[in-house]
PDB file of C-alpha atoms in Angstrom:
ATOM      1  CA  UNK A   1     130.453  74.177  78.288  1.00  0.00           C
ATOM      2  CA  UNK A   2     128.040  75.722  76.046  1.00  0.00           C
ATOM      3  CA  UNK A   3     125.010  73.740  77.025  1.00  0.00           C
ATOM      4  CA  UNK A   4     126.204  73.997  80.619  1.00  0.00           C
ATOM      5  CA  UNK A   5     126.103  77.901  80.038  1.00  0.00           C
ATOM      6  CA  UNK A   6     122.922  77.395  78.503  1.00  0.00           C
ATOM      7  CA  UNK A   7     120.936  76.196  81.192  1.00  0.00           C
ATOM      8  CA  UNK A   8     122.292  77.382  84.091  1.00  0.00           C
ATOM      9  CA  UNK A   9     121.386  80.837  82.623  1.00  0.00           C
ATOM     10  CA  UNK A  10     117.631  79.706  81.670  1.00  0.00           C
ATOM     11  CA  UNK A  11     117.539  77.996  85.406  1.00  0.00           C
ATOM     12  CA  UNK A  12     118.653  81.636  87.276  1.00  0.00           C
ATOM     13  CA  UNK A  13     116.357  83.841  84.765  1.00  0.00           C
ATOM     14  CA  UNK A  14     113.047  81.312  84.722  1.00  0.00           C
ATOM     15  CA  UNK A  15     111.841  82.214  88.190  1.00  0.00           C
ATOM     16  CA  UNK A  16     108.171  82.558  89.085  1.00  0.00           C
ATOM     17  CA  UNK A  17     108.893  86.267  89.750  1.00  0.00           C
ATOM     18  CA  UNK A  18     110.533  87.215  86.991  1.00  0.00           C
ATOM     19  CA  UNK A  19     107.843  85.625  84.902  1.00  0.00           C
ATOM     20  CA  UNK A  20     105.441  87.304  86.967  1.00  0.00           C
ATOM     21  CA  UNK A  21     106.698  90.317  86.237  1.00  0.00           C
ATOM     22  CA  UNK A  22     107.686  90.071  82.763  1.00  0.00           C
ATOM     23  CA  UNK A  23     103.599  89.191  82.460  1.00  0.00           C
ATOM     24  CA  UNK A  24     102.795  92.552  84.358  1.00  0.00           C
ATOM     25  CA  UNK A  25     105.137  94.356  82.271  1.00  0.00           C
ATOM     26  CA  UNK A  26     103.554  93.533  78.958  1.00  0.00           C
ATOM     27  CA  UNK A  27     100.032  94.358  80.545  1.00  0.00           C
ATOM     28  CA  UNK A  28     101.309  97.846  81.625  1.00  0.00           C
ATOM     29  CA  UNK A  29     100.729 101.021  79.882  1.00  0.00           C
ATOM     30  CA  UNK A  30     104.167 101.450  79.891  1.00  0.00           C
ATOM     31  CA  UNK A  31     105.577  98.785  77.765  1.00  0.00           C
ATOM     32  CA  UNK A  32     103.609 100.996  75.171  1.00  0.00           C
ATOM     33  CA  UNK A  33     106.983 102.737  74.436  1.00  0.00           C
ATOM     34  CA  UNK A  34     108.281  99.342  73.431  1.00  0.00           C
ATOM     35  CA  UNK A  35     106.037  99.111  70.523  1.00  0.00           C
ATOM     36  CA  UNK A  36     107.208 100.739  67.568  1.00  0.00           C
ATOM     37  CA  UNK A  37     110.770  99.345  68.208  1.00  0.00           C
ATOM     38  CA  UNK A  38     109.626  96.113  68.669  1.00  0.00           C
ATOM     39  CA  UNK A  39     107.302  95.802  65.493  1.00  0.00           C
ATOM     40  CA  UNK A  40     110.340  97.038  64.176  1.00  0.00           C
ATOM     41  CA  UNK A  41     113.386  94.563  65.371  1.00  0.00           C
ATOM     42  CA  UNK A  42     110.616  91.589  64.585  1.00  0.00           C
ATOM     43  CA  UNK A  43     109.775  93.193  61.091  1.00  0.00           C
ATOM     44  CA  UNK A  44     105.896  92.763  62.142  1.00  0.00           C
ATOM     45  CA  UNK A  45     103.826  93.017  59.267  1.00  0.00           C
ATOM     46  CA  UNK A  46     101.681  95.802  59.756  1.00  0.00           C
ATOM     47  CA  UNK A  47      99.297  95.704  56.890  1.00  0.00           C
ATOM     48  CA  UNK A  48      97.654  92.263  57.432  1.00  0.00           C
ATOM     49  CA  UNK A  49      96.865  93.996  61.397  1.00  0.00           C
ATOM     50  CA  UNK A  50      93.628  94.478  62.214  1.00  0.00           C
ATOM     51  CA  UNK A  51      93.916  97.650  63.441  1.00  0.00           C
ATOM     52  CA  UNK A  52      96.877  99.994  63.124  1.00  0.00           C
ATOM     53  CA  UNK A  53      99.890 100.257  65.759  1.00  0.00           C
ATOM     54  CA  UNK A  54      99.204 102.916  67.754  1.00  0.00           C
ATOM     55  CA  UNK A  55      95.688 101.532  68.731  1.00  0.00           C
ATOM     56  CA  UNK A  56      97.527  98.599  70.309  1.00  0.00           C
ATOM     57  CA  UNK A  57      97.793 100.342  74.349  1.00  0.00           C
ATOM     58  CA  UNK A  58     100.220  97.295  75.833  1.00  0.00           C
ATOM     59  CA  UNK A  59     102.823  94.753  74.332  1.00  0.00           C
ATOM     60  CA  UNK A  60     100.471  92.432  75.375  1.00  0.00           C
ATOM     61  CA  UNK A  61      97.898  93.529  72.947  1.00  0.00           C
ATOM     62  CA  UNK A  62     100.413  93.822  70.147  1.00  0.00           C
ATOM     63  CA  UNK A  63     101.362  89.935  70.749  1.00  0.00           C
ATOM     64  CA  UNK A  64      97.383  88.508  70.788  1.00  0.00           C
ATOM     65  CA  UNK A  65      96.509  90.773  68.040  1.00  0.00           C
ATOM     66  CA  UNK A  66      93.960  89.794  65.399  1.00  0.00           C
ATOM     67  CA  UNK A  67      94.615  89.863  61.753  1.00  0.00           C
ATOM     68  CA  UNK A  68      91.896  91.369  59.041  1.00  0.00           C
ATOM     69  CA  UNK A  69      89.653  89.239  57.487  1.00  0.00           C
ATOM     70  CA  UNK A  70      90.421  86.687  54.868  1.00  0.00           C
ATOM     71  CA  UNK A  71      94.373  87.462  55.648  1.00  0.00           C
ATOM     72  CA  UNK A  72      94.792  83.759  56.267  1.00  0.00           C
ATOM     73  CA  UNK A  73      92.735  81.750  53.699  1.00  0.00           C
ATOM     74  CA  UNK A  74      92.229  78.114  54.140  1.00  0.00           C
ATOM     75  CA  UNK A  75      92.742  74.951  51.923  1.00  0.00           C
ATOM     76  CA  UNK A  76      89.384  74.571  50.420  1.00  0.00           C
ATOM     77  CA  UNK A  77      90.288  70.534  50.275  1.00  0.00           C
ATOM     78  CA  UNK A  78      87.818  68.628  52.871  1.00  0.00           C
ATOM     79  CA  UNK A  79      90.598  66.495  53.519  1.00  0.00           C
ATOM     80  CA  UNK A  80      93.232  68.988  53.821  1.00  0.00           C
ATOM     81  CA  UNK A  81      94.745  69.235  57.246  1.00  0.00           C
ATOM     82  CA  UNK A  82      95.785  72.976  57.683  1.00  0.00           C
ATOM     83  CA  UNK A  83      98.759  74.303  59.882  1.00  0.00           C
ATOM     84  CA  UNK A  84      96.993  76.142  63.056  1.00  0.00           C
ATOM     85  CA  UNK A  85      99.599  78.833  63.634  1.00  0.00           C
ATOM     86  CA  UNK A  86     102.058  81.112  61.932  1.00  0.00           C
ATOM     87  CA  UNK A  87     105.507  79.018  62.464  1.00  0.00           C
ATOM     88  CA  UNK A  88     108.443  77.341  61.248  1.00  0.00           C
ATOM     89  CA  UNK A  89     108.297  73.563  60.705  1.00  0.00           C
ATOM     90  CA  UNK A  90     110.784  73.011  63.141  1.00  0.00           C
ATOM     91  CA  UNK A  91     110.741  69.176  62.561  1.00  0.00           C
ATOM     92  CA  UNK A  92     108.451  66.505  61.157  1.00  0.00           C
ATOM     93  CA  UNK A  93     108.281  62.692  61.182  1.00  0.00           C
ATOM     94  CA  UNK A  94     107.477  58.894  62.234  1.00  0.00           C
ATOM     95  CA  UNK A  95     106.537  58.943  65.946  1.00  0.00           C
ATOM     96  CA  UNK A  96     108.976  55.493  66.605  1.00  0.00           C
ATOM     97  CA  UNK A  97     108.500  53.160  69.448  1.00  0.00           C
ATOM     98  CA  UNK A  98     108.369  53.630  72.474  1.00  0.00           C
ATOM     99  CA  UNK A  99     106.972  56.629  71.866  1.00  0.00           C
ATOM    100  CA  UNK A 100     109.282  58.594  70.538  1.00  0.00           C
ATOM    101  CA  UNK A 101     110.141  61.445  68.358  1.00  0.00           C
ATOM    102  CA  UNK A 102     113.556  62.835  66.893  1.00  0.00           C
ATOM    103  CA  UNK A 103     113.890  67.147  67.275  1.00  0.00           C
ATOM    104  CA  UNK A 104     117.187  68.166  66.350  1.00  0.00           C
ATOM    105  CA  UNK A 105     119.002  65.140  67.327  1.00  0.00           C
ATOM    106  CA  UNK A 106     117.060  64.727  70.720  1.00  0.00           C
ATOM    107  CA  UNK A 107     115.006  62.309  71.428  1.00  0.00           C
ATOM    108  CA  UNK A 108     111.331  63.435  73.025  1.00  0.00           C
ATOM    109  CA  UNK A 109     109.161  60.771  74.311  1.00  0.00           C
ATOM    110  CA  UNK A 110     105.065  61.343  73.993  1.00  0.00           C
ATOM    111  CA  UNK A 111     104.200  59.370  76.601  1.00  0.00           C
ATOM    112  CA  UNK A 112     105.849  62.077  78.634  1.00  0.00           C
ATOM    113  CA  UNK A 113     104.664  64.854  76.971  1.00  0.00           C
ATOM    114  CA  UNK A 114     100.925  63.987  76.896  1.00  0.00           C
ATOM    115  CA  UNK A 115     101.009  62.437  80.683  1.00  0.00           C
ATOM    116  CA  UNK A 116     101.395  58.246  80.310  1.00  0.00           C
ATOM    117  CA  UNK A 117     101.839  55.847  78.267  1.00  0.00           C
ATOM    118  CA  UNK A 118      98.060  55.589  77.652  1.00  0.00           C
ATOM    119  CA  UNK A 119      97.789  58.662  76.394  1.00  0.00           C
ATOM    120  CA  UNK A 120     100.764  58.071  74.311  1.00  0.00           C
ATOM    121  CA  UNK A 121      99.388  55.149  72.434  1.00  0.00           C
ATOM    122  CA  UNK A 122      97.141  55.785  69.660  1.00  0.00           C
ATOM    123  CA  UNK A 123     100.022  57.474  68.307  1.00  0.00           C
ATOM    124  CA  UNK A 124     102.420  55.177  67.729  1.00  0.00           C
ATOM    125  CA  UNK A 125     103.877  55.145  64.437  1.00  0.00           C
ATOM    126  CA  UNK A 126     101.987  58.256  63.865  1.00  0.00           C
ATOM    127  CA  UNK A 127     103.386  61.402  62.556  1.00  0.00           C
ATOM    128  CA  UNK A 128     104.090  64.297  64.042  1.00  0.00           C
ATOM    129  CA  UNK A 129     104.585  68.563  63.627  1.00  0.00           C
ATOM    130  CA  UNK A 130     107.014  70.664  65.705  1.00  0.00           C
ATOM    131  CA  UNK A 131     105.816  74.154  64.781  1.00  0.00           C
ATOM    132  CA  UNK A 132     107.719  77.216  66.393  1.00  0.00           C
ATOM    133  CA  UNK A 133     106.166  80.931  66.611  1.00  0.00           C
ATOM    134  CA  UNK A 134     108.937  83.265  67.148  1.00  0.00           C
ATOM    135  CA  UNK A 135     108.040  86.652  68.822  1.00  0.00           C
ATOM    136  CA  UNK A 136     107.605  88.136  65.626  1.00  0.00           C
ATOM    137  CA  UNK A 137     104.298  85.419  65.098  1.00  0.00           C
ATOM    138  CA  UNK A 138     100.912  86.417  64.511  1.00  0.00           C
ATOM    139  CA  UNK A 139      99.956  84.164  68.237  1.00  0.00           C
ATOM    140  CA  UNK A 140      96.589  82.816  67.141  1.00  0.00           C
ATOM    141  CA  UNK A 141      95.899  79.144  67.463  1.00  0.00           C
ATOM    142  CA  UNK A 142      93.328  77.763  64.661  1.00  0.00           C
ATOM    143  CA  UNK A 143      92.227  74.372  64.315  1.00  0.00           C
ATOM    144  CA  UNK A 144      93.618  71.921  61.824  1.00  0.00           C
ATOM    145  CA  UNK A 145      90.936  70.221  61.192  1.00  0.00           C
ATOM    146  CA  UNK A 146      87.212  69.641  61.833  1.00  0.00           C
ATOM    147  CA  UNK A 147      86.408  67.785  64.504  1.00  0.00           C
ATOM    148  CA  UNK A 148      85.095  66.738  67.967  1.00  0.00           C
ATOM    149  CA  UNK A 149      86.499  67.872  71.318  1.00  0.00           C
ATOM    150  CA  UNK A 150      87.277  64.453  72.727  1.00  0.00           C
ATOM    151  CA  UNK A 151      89.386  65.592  75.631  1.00  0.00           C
ATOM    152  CA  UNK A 152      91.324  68.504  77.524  1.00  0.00           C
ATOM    153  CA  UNK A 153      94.199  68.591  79.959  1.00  0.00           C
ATOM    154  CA  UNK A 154      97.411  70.814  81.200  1.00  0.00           C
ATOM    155  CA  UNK A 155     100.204  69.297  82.493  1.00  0.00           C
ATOM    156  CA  UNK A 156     103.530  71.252  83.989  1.00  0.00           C
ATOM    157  CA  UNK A 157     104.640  74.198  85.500  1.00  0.00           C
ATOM    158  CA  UNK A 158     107.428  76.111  84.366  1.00  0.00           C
ATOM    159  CA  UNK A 159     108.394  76.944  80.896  1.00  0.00           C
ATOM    160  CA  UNK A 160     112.137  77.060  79.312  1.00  0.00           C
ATOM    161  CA  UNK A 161     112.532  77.914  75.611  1.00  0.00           C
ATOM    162  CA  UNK A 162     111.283  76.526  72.940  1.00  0.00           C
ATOM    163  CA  UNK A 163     113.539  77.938  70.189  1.00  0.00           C
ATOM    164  CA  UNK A 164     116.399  75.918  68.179  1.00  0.00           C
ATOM    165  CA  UNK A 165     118.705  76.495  71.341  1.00  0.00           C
ATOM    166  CA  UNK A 166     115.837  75.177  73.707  1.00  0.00           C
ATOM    167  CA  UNK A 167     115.543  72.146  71.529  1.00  0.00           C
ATOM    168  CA  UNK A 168     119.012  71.266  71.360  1.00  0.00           C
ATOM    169  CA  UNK A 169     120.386  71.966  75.077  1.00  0.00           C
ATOM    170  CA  UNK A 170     117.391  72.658  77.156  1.00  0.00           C
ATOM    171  CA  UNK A 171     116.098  70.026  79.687  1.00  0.00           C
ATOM    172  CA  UNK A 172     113.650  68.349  77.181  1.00  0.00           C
ATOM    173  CA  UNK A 173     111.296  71.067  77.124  1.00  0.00           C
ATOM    174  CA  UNK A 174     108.571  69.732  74.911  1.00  0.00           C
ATOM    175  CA  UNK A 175     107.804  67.420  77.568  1.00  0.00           C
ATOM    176  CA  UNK A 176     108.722  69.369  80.517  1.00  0.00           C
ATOM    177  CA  UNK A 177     107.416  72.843  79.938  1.00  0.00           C
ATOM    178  CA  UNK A 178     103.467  73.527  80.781  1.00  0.00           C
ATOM    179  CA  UNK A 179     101.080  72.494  77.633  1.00  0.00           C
ATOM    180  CA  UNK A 180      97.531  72.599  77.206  1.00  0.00           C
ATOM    181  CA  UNK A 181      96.498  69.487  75.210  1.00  0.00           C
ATOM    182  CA  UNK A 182      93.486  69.037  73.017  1.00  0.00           C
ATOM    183  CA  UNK A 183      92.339  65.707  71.708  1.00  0.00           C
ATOM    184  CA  UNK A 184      89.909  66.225  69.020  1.00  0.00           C
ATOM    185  CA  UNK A 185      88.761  63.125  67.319  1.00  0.00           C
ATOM    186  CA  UNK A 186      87.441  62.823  63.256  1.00  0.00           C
ATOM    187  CA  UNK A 187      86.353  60.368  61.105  1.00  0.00           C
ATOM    188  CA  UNK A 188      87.271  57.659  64.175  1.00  0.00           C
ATOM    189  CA  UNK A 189      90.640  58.737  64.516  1.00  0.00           C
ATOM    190  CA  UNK A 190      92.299  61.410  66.501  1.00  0.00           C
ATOM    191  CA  UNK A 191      94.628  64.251  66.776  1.00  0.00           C
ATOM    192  CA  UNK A 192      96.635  65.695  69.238  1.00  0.00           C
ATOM    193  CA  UNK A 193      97.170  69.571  69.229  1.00  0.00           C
ATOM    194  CA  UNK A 194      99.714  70.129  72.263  1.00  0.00           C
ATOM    195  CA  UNK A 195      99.958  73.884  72.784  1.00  0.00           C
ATOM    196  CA  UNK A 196     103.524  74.212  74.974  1.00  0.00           C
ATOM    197  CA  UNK A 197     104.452  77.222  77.139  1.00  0.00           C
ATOM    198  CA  UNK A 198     107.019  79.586  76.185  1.00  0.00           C
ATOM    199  CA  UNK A 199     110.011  80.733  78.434  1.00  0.00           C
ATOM    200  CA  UNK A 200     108.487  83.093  81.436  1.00  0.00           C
ATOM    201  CA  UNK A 201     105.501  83.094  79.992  1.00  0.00           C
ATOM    202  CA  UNK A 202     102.968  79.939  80.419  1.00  0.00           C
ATOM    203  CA  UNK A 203      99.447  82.100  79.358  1.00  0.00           C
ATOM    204  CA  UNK A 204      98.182  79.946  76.954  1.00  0.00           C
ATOM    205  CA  UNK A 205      94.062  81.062  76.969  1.00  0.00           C
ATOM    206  CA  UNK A 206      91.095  79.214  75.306  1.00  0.00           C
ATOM    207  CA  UNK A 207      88.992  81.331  73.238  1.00  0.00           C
ATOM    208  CA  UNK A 208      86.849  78.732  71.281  1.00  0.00           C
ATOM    209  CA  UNK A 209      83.784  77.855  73.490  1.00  0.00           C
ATOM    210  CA  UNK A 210      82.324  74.101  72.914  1.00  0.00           C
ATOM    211  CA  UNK A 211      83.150  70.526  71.770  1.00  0.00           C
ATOM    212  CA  UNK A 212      82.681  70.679  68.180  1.00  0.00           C
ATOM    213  CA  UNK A 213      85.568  72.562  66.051  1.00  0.00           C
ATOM    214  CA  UNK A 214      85.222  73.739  62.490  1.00  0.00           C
ATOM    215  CA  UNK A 215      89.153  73.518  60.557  1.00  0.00           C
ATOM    216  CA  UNK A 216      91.031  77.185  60.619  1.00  0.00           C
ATOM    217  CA  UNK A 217      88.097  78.462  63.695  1.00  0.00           C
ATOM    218  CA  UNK A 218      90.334  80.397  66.338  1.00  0.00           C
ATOM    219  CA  UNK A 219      90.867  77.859  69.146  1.00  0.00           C
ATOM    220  CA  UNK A 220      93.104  79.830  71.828  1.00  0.00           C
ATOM    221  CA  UNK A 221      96.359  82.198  71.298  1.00  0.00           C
ATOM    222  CA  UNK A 222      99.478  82.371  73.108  1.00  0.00           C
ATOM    223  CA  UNK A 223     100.547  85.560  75.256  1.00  0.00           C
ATOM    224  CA  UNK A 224     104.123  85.175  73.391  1.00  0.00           C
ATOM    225  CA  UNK A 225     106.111  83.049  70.884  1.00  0.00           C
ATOM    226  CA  UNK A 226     105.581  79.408  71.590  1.00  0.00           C
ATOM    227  CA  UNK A 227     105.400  76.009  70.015  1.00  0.00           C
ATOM    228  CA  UNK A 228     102.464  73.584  69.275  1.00  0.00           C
ATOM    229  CA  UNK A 229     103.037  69.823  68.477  1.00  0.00           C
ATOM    230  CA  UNK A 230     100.611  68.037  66.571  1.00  0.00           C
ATOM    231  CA  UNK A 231     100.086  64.292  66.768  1.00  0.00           C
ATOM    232  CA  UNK A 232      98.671  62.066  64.329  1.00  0.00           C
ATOM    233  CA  UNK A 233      97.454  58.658  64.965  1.00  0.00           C
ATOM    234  CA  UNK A 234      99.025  55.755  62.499  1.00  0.00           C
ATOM    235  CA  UNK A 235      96.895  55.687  59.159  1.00  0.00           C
ATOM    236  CA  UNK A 236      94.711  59.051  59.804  1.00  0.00           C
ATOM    237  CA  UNK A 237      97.324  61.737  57.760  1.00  0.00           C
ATOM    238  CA  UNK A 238      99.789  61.706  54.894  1.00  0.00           C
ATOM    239  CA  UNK A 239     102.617  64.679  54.540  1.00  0.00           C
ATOM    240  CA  UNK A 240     102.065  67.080  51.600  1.00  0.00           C
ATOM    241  CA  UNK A 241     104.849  66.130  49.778  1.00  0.00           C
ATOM    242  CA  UNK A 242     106.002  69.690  48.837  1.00  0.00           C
ATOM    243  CA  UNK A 243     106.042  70.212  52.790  1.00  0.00           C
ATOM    244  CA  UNK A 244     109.612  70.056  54.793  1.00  0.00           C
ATOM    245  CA  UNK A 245     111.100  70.950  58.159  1.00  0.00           C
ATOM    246  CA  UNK A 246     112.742  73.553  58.572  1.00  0.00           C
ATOM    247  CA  UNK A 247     110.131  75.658  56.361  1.00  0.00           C
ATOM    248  CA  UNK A 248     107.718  78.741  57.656  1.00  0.00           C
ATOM    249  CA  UNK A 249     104.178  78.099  56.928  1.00  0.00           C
ATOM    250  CA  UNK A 250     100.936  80.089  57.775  1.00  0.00           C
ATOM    251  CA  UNK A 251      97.540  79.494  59.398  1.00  0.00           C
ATOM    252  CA  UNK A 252      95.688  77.575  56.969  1.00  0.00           C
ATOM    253  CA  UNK A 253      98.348  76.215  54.712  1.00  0.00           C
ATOM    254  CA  UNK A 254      97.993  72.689  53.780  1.00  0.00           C
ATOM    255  CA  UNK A 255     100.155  70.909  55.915  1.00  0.00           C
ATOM    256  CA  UNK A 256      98.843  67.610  54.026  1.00  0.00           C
ATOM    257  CA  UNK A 257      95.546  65.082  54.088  1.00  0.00           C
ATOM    258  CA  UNK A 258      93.642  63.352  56.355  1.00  0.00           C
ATOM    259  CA  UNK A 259      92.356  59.824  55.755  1.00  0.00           C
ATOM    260  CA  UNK A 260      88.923  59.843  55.777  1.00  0.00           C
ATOM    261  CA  UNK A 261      88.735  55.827  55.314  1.00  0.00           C
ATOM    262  CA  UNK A 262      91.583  53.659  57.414  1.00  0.00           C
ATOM    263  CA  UNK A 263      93.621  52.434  54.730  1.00  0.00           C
ATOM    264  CA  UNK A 264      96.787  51.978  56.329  1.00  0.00           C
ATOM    265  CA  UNK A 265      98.841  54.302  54.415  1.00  0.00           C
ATOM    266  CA  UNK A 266      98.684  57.642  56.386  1.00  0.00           C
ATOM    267  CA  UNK A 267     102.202  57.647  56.804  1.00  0.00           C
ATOM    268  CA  UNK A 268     103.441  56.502  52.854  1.00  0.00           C
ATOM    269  CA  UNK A 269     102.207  59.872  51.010  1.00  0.00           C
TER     270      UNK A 269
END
């Protein structure tokens, strides 16, 4: 009954006009008077802001805001593969065959997720990162690594949540919801970074301009709390052992190490 419940209230609420006007909402000068309660209710850290609250105009502003410099330091280690948002390690792991990972007792296939089975291959028995930003986030995507820009694609339309809830009784929303996939490719091997769309709200804009990407550079930010999967081919990355789902972690934490050389053992750290 619960899951029933569940989505039957996500299917009458996720409409293209109410996420049309939730959108103009957090654009207007009105939402303004939203602010201070809100930076309250999500405990917003204030300090680390770039500029102070009342310079933000529109919720909108408040949620792509930009941090001061050298708030988010990154792992020095060349072969350190950095987390590229402010989240919660929702869920990590061995991407199984066919295709598949394990989210809170789901099971999500990547073949659907990135658009075929094609796609879908280079990462099997890879690992993967389920990273959630909760409204309270700092929304700024950075890379994870350095790398080339090997390929770029969107694929659905409308977006459910996201959250623990989403996960565990929405209609497979990591592979349903719209998602802006990058494919950047290092050292031979490749990464996924699959950028999904949160509920109502599917803006999910570019900022970084080029192929080439440079780890912890600003890639794109999300108009409100999202998720990004990351996908790791078999033998390019080994887990930081000290790193576990469910955990928070920052922009440019060490998430764990890439494998500059195949050897086989991404997956064994």
């Amino acid at each position: 009954m619960r899951k029933w419940l569940y989505r039957l209230f996500i299917e009458l609420t996720n409409h293209w006009l109410s996420s049309k006007l939730l959108a103009l909402f957090a654009k207007s000068r009105l939402s303004a008077l939203l602010i201070p309660s809100y930076a309250k209710v999500y405990h917003i850290n204030q300090e680390e802001m770039e500029k102070s609250l009342k310079n933000y105009k529109t919720l909108q502003q408040l949620f792509i805001r930009r941090l001061k410099a050298g708030t988010r330091p990154i792992d020095a280690d060349e072969r350190a593969v950095v987390s590229p948002v402010d989240a919660v390690i929702e869920a990590m792991g061995i991407i199984e065959q066919p295709w598949e990972m394990t989210v809170k007792g789901k099971r999500y296939s990547i073949a659907e997720m990135l658009g075929g089975e094609e796609a879908a291959q280079p990462y099997v028995n890879g690992f993967f990162f389920i990273l959630y930003l909760s409204p309270s986030h700092y929304h700024r995507i950075h890379s994870p690594i350095s790398g080339v820009i090997e390929k770029q694609w969107t694929l659905g339309r409308k977006s459910y949540p996201v959250n623990r809830l989403g996960l565990k009784y929405g209609r497979r929303p990591l592979e349903k919801n719209y998602r802006l996939i990058t494919e950047v490719k290092a050292d031979g091997k490749r990464l996924a970074i699959v950028k999904i769309g949160a509920m109502f709200v599917n803006s999910i804009e570019l900022t970084h301009e080029g192929d080439q990407l440079i780890k912890g550079e600003e890639m794109a930010y999300f108009s409100f709390g999202s998720t990004v999967v990351l996908l790791f081919e078999r033998g390019s990355f080994t887990p930081d052992p000290n790193v576990a789902a469910p955990m928070p972690i920052k922009v440019g934490e060490r998430l764990g190490y890439w494998c500059q050389q195949p050897d086989g053992k991404g997956n064994e750290g």
